[in-house]
Amino acid sequence: MTLSTHGHHPQEPVYVIGAGPGGLAVAATLRARGVRAVVLEKSGSVGTSWRGHYDRLRLHTTRRLSGLPGMRIPRAYGRWVARADVVRYLEAYAEKHELDVVTGVEVHRIEPARNGIGSWTLHASGGRRLTGRAVVVATGHNHTPAVPAWPGLDTYEGRLLHAREYRSPEPYAGEDVLVVGIGNTGAEIAADLAEGGAARVRIAVRTAPHIVRRTTAGWPAQRTGILVRRLPAGLVDLMGRGLARFAAPDLTAHGLPRPDTGLATRARAGAVPVQDVGLVDAVRSGKVEVVAAVEALDGREVVLADGTRIAPDTVIAATGYRRALEPLVGHLGGVLDDLGRPLARGPRCPEGYPGLYFTGFTNPISGMLRELSRDAERIARRIARK
């Protein structure tokens, strides 16, 4: 394999930070173009966040639309790929493409190299300083668990955990559990608990979500997401309302009214529709009760927005994640927005920072893995041209 220098030291690789699907896809597409890529991963293995997810999780996107560049997901894994099989696929993917993955290395900070144009210096664990011709940040959308700063959080006497720590319903058998947040994770954990033997399950909801069936008459919701992503939000909102009447049951009587903002408008603001994998039935049958949002914690009690006080045995906060990119790139002006998300992504570099790329920081309705694959191809094309 010959490395073209193009004014770079041939030994300067492209560094990819994070060995999740996004990072692996970029490394594989770069390698296919003859560019040396080194993936740096702070944990001990590829696909760490997938290893940590709850057992019941499956991809919400079909197998055929979820493969990364250069390798299909095996048919034996079925249409909706299980969490453990996603991990197996990522391991096989890294092996097949002979990716250079260095585990146990955490990058703390990156900055343009002092030697002039086009190189980057990475400060990594163990006092390492690495120089790369380009850097691709693929540390992931679900990086650092976030729990709201509820009043009374520090002195709360009940058991509180983030959804990331939830694996299966067994430990909560016979318990009264409150799940906070009705994104895909909260909805699925609530259904899992209700089916798995918790004595009582409540879900605290601030904003009623759009609930969509994973498939309608055999057609995956993801395909619709792909078809509509180029259409104006207003039109998609209208279509979504029509589809909801036909495909999603009305749960208003159970405390989940239909949302007042349209599906696409909401999705573009970052709130993805909830795919129903059991929540609707659980709410209808009363196994999951919908309650008001959490306002505060007080001793052993949880105070809800309508003034109700409840005392569950366990509170599971399905309250999302922070990207936590500030230490890494926050000191470079104009790279992150007010919410800490990268302003440029895919093949575009932030203004004034050539050779810095971001992938995997959106959660599109057309499917995260499909988006990562498309990003990877575009990024590799850009870097290989340099």
mmCIF file of C-alpha atoms in Angstrom, residues 80 120 137 201 314 363 370:
data_model
loop_
_atom_site.group_PDB
_atom_site.id
_atom_site.type_symbol
_atom_site.label_atom_id
_atom_site.label_comp_id
_atom_site.label_asym_id
_atom_site.label_seq_id
_atom_site.Cartn_x
_atom_site.Cartn_y
_atom_site.Cartn_z
ATOM 1 C CA TRP A 80 -34.695 -5.719 13.596
ATOM 2 C CA TRP A 120 -3.577 18.633 14.196
ATOM 3 C CA VAL A 137 -14.531 13.322 15.959
ATOM 4 C CA VAL A 201 -44.791 1.621 36.501
ATOM 5 C CA THR A 314 -36.685 3.535 42.027
ATOM 6 C CA ASN A 363 -30.380 11.786 15.345
ATOM 7 C CA ARG A 370 -27.569 5.113 7.455
#
